[in-house]
Coordinates of C-alpha atoms in Angstrom, one line a residue:
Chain A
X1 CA -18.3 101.0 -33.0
X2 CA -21.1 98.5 -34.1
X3 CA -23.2 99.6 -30.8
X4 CA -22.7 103.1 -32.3
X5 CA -23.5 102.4 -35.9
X6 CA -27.0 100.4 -34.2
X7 CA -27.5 103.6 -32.2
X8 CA -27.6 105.6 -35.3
X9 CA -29.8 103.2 -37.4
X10 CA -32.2 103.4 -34.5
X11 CA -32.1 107.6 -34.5
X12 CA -32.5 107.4 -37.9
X13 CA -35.8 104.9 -38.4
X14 CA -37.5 107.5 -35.3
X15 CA -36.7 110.3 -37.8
X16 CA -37.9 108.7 -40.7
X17 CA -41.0 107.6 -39.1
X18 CA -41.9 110.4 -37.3
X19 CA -40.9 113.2 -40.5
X20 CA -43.7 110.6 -42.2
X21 CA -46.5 111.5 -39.7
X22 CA -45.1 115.0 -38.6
X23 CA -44.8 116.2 -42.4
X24 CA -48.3 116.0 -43.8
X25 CA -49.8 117.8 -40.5
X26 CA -46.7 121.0 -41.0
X27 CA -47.8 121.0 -44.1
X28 CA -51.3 122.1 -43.6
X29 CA -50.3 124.8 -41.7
X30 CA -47.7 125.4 -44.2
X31 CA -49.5 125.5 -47.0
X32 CA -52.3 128.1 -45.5
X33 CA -51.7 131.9 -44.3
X34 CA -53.8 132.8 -41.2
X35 CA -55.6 135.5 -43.1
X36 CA -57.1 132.9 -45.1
X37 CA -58.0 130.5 -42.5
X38 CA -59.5 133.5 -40.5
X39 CA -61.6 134.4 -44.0
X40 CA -62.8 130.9 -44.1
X41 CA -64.1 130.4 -41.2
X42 CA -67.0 132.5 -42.4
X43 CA -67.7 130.2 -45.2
X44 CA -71.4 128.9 -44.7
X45 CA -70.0 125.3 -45.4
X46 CA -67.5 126.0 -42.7
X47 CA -69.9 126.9 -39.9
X48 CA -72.7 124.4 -41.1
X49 CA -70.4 121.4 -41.3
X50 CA -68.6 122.3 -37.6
X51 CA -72.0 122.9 -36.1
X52 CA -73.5 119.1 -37.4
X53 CA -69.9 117.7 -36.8
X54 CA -70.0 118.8 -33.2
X55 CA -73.7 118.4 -32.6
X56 CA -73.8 115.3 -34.4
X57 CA -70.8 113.9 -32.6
X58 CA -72.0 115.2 -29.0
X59 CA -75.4 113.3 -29.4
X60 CA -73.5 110.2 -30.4
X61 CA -71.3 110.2 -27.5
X62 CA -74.2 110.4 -25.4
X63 CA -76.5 108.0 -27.0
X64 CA -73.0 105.6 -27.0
X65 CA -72.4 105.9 -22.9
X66 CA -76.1 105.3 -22.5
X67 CA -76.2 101.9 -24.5
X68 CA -72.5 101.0 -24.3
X69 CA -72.5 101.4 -20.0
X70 CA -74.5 98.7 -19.3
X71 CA -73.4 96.8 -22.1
X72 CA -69.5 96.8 -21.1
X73 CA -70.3 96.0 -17.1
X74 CA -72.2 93.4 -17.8
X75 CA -69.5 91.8 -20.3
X76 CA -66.9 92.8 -17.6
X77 CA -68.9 91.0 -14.4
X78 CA -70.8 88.3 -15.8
X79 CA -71.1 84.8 -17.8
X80 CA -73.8 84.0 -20.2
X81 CA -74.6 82.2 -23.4
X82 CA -73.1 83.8 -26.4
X83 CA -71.2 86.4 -24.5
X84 CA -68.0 85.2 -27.0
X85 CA -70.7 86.2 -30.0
X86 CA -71.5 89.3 -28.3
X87 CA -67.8 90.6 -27.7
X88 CA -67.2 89.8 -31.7
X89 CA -69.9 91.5 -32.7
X90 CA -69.2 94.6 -30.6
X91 CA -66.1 94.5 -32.3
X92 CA -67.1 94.2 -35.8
X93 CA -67.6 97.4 -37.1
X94 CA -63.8 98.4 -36.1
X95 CA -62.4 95.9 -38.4
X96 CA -65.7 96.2 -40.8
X97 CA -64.9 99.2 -44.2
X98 CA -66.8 102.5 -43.3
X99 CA -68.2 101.8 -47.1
X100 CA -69.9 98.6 -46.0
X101 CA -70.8 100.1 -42.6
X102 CA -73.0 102.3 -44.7
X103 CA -74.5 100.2 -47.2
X104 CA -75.2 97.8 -44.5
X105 CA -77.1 100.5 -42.7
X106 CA -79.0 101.2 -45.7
X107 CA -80.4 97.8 -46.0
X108 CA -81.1 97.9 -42.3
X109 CA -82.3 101.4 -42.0
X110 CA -82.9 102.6 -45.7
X111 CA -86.3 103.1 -47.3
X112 CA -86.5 99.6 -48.8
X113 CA -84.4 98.0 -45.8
X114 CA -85.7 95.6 -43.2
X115 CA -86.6 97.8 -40.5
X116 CA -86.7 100.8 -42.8
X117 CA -90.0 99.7 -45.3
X118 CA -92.1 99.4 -42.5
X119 CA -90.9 102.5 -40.7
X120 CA -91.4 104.7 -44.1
X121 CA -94.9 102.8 -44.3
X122 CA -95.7 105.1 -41.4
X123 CA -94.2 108.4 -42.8
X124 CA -90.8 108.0 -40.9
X125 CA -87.7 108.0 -42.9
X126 CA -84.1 107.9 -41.5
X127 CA -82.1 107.6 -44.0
X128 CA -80.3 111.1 -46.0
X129 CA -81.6 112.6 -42.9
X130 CA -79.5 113.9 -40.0
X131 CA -80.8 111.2 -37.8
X132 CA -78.7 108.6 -40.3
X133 CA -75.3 111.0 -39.7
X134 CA -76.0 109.8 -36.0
X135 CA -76.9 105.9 -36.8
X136 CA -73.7 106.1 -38.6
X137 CA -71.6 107.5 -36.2
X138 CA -72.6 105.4 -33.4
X139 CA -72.4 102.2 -35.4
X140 CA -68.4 102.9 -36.2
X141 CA -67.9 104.7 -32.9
X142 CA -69.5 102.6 -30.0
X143 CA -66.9 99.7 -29.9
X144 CA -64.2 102.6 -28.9
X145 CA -66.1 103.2 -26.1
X146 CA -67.9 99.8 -25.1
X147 CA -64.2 98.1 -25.4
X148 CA -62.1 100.9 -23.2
X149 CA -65.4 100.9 -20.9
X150 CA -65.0 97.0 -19.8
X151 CA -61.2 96.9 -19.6
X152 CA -62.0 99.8 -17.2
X153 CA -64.7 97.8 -15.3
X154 CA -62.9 94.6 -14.9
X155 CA -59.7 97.0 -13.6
X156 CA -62.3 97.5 -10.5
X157 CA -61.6 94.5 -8.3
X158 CA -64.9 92.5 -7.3
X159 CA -64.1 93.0 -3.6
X160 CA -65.2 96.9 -3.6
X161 CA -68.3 96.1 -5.0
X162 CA -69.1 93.3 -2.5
X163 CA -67.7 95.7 0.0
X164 CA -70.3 98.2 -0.7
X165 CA -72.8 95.3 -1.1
X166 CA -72.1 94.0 2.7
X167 CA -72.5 97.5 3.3
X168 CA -76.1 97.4 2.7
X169 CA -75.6 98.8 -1.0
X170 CA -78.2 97.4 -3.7
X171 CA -76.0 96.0 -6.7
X172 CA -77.2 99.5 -8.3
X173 CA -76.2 101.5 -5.7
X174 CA -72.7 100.1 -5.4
X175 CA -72.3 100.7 -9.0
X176 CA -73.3 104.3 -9.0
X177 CA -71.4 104.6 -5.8
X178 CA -68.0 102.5 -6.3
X179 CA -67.8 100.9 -9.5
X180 CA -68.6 103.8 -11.6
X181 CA -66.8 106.7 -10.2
X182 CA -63.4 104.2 -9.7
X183 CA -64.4 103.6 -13.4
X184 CA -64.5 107.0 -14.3
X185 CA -61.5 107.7 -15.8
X186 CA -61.3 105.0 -18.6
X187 CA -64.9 105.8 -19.0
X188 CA -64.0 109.3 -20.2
X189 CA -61.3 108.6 -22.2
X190 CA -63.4 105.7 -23.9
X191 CA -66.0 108.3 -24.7
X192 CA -63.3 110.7 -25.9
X193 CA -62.5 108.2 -28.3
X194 CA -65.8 107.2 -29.4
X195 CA -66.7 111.6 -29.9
X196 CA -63.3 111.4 -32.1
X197 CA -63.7 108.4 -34.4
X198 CA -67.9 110.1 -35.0
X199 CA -66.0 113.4 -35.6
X200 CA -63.8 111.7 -38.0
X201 CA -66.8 109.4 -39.6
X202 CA -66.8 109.5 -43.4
X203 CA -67.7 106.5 -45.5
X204 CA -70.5 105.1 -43.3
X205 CA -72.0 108.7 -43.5
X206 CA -71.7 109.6 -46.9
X207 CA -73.2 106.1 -48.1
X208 CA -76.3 105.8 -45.7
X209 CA -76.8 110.1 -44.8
X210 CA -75.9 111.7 -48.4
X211 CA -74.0 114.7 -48.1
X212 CA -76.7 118.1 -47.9
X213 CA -75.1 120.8 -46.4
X214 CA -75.8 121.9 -43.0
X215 CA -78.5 118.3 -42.8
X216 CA -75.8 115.9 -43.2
X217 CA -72.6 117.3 -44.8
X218 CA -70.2 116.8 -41.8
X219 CA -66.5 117.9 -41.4
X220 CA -64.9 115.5 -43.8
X221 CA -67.6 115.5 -46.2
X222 CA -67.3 119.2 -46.4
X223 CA -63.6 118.7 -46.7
X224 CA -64.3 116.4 -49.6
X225 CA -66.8 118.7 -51.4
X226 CA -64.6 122.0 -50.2
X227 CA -61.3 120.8 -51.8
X228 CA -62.5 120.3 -55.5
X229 CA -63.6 124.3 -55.4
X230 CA -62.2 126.0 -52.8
X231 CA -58.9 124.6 -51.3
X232 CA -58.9 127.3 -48.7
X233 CA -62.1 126.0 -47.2
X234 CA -60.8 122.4 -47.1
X235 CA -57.4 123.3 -45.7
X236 CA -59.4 125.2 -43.0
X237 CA -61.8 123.0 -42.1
X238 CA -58.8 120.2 -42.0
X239 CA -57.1 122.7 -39.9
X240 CA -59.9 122.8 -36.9
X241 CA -59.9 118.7 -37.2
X242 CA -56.5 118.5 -36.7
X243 CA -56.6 121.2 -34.0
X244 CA -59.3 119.0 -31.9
X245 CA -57.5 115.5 -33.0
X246 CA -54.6 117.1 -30.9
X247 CA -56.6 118.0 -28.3
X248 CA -58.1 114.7 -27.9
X249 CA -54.8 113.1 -27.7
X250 CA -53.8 115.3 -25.0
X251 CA -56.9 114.6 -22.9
X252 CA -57.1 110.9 -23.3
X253 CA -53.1 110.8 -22.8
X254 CA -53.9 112.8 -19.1
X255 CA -56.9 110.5 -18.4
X256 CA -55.1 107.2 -19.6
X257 CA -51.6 108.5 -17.0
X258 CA -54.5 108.8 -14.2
X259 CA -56.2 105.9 -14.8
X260 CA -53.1 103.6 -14.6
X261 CA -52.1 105.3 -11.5
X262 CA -55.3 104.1 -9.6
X263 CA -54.8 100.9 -11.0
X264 CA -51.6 100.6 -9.4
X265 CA -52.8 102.4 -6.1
Chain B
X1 CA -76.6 82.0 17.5
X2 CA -74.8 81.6 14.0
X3 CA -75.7 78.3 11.8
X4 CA -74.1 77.4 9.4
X5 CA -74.4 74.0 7.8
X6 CA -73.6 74.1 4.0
X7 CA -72.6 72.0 1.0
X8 CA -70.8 73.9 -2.5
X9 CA -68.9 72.2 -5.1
X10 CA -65.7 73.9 -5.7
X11 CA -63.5 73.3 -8.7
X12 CA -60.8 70.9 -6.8
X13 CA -63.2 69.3 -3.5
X14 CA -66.8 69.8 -2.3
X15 CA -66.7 72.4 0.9
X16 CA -69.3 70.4 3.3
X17 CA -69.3 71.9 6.8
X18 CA -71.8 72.8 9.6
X19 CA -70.3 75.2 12.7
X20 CA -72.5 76.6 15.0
X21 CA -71.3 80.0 16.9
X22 CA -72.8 82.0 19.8
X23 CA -73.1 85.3 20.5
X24 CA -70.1 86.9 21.4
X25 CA -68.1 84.6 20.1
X26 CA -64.8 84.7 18.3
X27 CA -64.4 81.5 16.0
X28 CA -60.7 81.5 14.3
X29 CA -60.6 79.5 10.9
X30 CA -57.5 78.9 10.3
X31 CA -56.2 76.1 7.1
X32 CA -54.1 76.2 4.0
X33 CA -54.9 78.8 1.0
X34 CA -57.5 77.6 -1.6
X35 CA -59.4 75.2 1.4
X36 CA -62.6 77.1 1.4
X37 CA -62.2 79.8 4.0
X38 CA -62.8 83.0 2.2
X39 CA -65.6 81.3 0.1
X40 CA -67.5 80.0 3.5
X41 CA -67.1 83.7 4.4
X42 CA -68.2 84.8 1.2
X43 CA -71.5 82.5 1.5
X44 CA -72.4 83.7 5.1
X45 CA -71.9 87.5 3.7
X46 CA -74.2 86.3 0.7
X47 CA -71.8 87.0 -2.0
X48 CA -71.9 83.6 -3.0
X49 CA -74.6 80.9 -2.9
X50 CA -74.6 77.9 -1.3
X51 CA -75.6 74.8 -3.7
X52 CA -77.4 73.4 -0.9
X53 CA -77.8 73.8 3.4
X54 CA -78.8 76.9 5.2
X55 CA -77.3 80.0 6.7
X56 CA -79.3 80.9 10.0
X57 CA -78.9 83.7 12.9
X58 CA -80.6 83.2 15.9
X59 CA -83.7 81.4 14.3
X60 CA -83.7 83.4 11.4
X61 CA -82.6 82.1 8.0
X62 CA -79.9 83.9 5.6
X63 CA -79.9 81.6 3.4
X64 CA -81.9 77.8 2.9
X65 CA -82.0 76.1 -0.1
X66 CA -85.2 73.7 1.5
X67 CA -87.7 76.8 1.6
X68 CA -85.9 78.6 -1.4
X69 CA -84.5 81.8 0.9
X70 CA -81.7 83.7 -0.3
X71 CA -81.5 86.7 1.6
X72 CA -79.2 89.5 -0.8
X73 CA -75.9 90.8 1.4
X74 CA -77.3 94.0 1.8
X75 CA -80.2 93.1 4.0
X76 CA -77.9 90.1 5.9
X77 CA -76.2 93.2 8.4
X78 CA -72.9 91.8 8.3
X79 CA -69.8 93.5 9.0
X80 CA -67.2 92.2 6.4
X81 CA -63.6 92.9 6.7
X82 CA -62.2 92.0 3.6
X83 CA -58.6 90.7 3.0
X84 CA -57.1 93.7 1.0
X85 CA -59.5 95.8 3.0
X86 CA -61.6 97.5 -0.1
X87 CA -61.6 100.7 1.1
X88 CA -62.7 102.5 -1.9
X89 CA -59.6 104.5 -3.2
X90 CA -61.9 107.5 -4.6
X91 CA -63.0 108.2 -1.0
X92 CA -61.8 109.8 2.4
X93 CA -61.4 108.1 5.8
X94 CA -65.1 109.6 6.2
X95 CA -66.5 108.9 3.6
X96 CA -65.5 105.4 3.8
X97 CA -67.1 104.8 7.1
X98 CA -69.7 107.0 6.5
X99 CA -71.0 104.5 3.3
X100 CA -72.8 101.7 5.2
X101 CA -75.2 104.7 6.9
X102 CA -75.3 106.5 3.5
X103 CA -77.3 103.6 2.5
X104 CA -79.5 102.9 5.5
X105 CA -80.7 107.0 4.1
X106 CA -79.6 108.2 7.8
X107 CA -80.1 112.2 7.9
X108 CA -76.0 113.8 8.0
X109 CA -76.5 115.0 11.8
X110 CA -77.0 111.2 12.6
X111 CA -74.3 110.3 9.9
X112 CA -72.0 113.0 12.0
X113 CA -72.3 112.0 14.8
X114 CA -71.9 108.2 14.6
X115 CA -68.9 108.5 12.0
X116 CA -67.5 111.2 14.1
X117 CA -67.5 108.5 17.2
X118 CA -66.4 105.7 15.3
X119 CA -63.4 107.9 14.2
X120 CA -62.3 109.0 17.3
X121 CA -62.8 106.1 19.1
X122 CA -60.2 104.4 16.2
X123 CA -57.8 107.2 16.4
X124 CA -58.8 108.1 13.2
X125 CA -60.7 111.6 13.4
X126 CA -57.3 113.5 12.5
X127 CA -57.2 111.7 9.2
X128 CA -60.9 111.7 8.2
X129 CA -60.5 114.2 5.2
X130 CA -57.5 111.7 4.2
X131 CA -58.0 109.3 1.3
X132 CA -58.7 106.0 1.8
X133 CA -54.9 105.0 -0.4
X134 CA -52.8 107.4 0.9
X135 CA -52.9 106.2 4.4
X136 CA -50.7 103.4 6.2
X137 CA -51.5 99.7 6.8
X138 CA -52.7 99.8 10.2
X139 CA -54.6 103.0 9.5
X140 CA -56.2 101.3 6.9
X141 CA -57.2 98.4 9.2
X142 CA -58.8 100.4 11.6
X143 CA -61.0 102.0 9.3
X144 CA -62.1 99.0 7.4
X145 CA -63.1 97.7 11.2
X146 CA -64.9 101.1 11.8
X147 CA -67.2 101.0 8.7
X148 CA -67.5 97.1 9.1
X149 CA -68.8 98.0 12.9
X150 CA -70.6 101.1 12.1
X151 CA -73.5 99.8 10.3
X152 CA -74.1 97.6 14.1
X153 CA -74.0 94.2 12.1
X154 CA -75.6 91.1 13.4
X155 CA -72.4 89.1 12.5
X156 CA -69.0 90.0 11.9
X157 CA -66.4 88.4 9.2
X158 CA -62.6 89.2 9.1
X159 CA -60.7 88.0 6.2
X160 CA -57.2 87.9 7.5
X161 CA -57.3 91.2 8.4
X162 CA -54.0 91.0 10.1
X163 CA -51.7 89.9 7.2
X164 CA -51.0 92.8 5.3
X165 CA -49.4 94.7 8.4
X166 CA -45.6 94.0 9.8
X167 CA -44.3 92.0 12.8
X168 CA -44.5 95.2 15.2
X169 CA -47.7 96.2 14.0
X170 CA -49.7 93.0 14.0
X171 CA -48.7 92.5 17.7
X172 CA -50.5 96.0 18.4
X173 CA -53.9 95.4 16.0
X174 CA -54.1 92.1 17.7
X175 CA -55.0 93.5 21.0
X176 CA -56.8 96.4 19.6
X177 CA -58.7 94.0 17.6
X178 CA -59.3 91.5 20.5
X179 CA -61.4 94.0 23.0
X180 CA -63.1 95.5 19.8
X181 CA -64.3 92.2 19.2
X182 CA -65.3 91.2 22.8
X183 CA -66.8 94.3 22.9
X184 CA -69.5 93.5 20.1
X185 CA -71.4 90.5 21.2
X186 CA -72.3 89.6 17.9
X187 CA -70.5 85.8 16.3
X188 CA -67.2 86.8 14.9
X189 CA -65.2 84.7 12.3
X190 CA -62.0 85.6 11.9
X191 CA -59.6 83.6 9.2
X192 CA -56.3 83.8 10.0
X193 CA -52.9 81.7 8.7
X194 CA -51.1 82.5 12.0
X195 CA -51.5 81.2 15.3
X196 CA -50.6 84.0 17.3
X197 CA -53.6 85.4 16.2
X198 CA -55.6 82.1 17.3
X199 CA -53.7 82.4 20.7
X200 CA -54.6 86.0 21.1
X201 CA -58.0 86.5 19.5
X202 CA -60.2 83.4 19.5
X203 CA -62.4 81.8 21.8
X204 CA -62.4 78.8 19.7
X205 CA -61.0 77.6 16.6
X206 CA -61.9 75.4 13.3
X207 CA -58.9 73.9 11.3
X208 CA -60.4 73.5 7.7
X209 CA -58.7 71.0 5.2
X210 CA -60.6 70.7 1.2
X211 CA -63.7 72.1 2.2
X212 CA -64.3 70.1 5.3
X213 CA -63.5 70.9 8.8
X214 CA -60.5 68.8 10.2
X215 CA -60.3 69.4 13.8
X216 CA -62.3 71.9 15.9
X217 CA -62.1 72.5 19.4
X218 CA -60.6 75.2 21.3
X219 CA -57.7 77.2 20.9
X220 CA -55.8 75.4 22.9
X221 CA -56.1 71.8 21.1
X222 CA -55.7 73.6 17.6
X223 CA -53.0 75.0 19.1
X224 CA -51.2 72.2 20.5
X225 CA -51.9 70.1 17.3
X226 CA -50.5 72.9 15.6
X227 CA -47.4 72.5 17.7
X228 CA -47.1 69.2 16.9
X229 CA -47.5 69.5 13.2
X230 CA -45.0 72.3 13.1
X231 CA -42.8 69.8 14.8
X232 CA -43.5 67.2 12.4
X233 CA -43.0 69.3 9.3
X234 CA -40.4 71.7 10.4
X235 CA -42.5 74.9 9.8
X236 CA -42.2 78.2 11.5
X237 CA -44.7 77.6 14.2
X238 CA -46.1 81.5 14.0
X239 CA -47.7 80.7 10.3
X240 CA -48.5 77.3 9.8
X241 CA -51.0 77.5 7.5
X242 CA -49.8 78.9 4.0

């Protein structure tokens, strides 16, 4: 009787928990007829914020695999002085308030900021500029990836790599070769990751990019300045988020089920 | 003619040893796990340095701390086959053996050809398009041989290369593994924690305790010490050495 009475309290906290989660995203399509969803998506702040979000979010992703690669292996292979410091600082900017991501990029980056006096001295300004959407997004986004990238490194035991190296692979060519492609799959879902959380960016961007439509008005800034006129607008722009949010889940879910299975193979 | 005469301070003992092997030689290292086997292979292969000593073959140094000469493992030509194997997973049979020419930027004919020999010559051509995980033990044993011996290396390594297979099956490899060997006149070093592969493979043997090399001789006297020991201790007298 008590195992039963357990058994429902269990059911019951599931069904709680997931009616808190499932209810808000029901709503949205509750709350919105397809006609005007369909209608929306020819609002000019509709196009212009999906086309920056995805551009801006694209670039990011790239610019974040390029730096965050080497980055991760070398955290995942190697020893040095101050890699503790390193790690914490990688980490930073998850635990860090997208508020104070932003005004700390405008004291780095902003036209009286360290770096950013001496780069508006000669005409070059990043700040309010679509340039700043992307130093935002990669700030908040790259320890997604750079984290997920050297879990997936150190998962690729030394041996292959020496392997390839006895081989008569260079230490480059064994990692382009082996390491990498064994690699790949945490590598993709990392940068998944990393294109959601710049999809999703909001405080950092608003604080250090403004919000100018179709320069730096993103998805959720256009959901922000959308919902205090036209609801329909927000609700569809919230609507093609959530539909990608899903997707992501799905792919990295797929890539995450792979991944483990190599590991184990 | 293999030199090796090296000195490395490891975290429990300091490895100190110097072997010489010849040409066509099969040298057996046989001790107990953490002694300094797989790292004296390791330093041979280049994939870790020696604090001090040199590493020479036939006049020509791998490796000597006096003149500063470090030679990387992928210019040493060493044929390493490791413990667990490390055939790479995301590749096939082919493609495994195929690596070790991919690098020397052979043309695909050559690559063909040679893989296409190694293969058969294994038993393995059925399997090439196979990948490298899905395949049995002993399968996987020949092909980590095969793309150790593909690349002709001046010096071959085998890291227990016996002990993943069962009872029935190391019995076979063993032979196989003995004529592939005396077939290659190149030094051989084979580490092994069971005798019957020192009684059936090796020309001679090295007993290593802590980094130093307790008794070396040929297989017979390691053997019959081993005997003795077994005796002594009351161990299975197949694998002595765990």
């Amino acid at each position: 009787m008590r195992e039963i009475a357990l058994k429902a309290a269990i059911a019951l906290v599931i069904c709680l928990t997931m009616a808190f989660i499932a209810l808000p995203i029901a709503s949205l399509f509750l709350k919105n007829s397809p006609d005007a969803v369909l209608r929306s998506m020819n609002d000019p702040a509709v196009k212009d914020a999906l086309r920056l979000s995805l551009t801006t979010s694209t670039l990011t992703t790239l610019i974040v695999i390029l730096m965050g690669t080497p980055v991760a292996y070398v955290n995942a292979r190697f020893s040095y002085f101050g890699k503790e410091m390193v790690d914490s600082l990688i980490d930073l900017p998850v635990i860090m308030p997208p508020a104070v991501a932003g005004i700390a990029l405008l004291m780095a980056f902003g036209r009286m900021g360290i770096v950013g006096q001496h780069l508006n001295a000669l005409g070059f300004s990043i700040a309010f500029t679509t340039l700043a959407v992307i130093f935002a997004q990669v700030f908040v986004s790259s320890p997604f990836y750079i984290r997920q990238a050297r879990t997936s490194f150190e998962d690729v035991d030394l041996s292959f790599e020496n392997a390839a190296r006895t081989l008569g692979a260079s230490r480059i060519y064994a990692f382009f070769h082996v390491t990498l492609p064994m690699a790949m799959n945490g590598l993709i879902s990392g940068a998944i990751m990393a294109f959601a959380r710049s999809l999703g960016e909001f405080g950092a961007t608003i604080m250090f990019a403004g919000n100018f439509q179709g320069r730096t008005q993103t998805m959720p800034l256009a959901i922000y300045t959308t919902m205090q006129g036209d609801l329909d607008v927000a609700l569809c722009l919230a609507l093609i988020l959530v539909a990608i949010s899903f997707l992501i889940i799905a792919l990295v879910k797929n890539l995450t089920r792979r991944m483990y299975k190599n590991v184990r193979n | 003619m293999l030199e090796i005469d090296v000195k490395k301070k490891l975290r429990d003992f300091d490895l100190e040893l110097s072997i010489k092997i010849s040409r066509g030689e099969i040298l057996m290292l046989v001790g107990d796990n953490g002694c300094g086997k797989t790292t004296l292979l390791n330093m041979i292969a280049g994939l870790i340095e020696p604090d001090s000593g040199m590493i020479g073959l036939d006049g020509r140094p791998l490796f000597d701390s006096s003149i500063k000469i470090d030679i990387a493992p992928e210019r040493r030509r060493i044929g390493y086959v490791f413990q667990s194997y490390a055939l790479f997973p995301h590749m096939s049979v082919y493609e495994n053996v195929a690596f070790g020419l991919r690098t020397r930027n052979l043309s695909n004919r050559e690559i063909e050809l040679l893989v296409r020999d190694h293969l058969a010559d294994a038993g393995l051509w059925e399997i090439r398009n196979a990948r490298a995980m899905k395949i049995s033990g002993g399968q996987k044993q020949r092909v980590a041989l095969a793309r150790a011996l593909i690349i002709e290396p001046d010096i071959l390594l085998l890291d227990e290369p016996l002990s993943s297979l069962d009872i029935r099956k190391q019995a076979e490899m063993r032979r196989e593994l003995r004529e592939k060997l005396r077939s290659y006149a190149v030094p051989s070093i084979m580490v092994t924690h069971d005798l019957r592969d020192v009684a059936s493979i090796g020309d001679r043997a090295c007993l290593m305790e802590r980094g130093k090399i307790a008794l070396e001789g040929r297989v017979e006297d390691v053997m019959s010490w081993a005997s003795v020991h077994s005796e002594i201790e009351g161990e299975d007298s197949g694998s002595l050495m765990r």
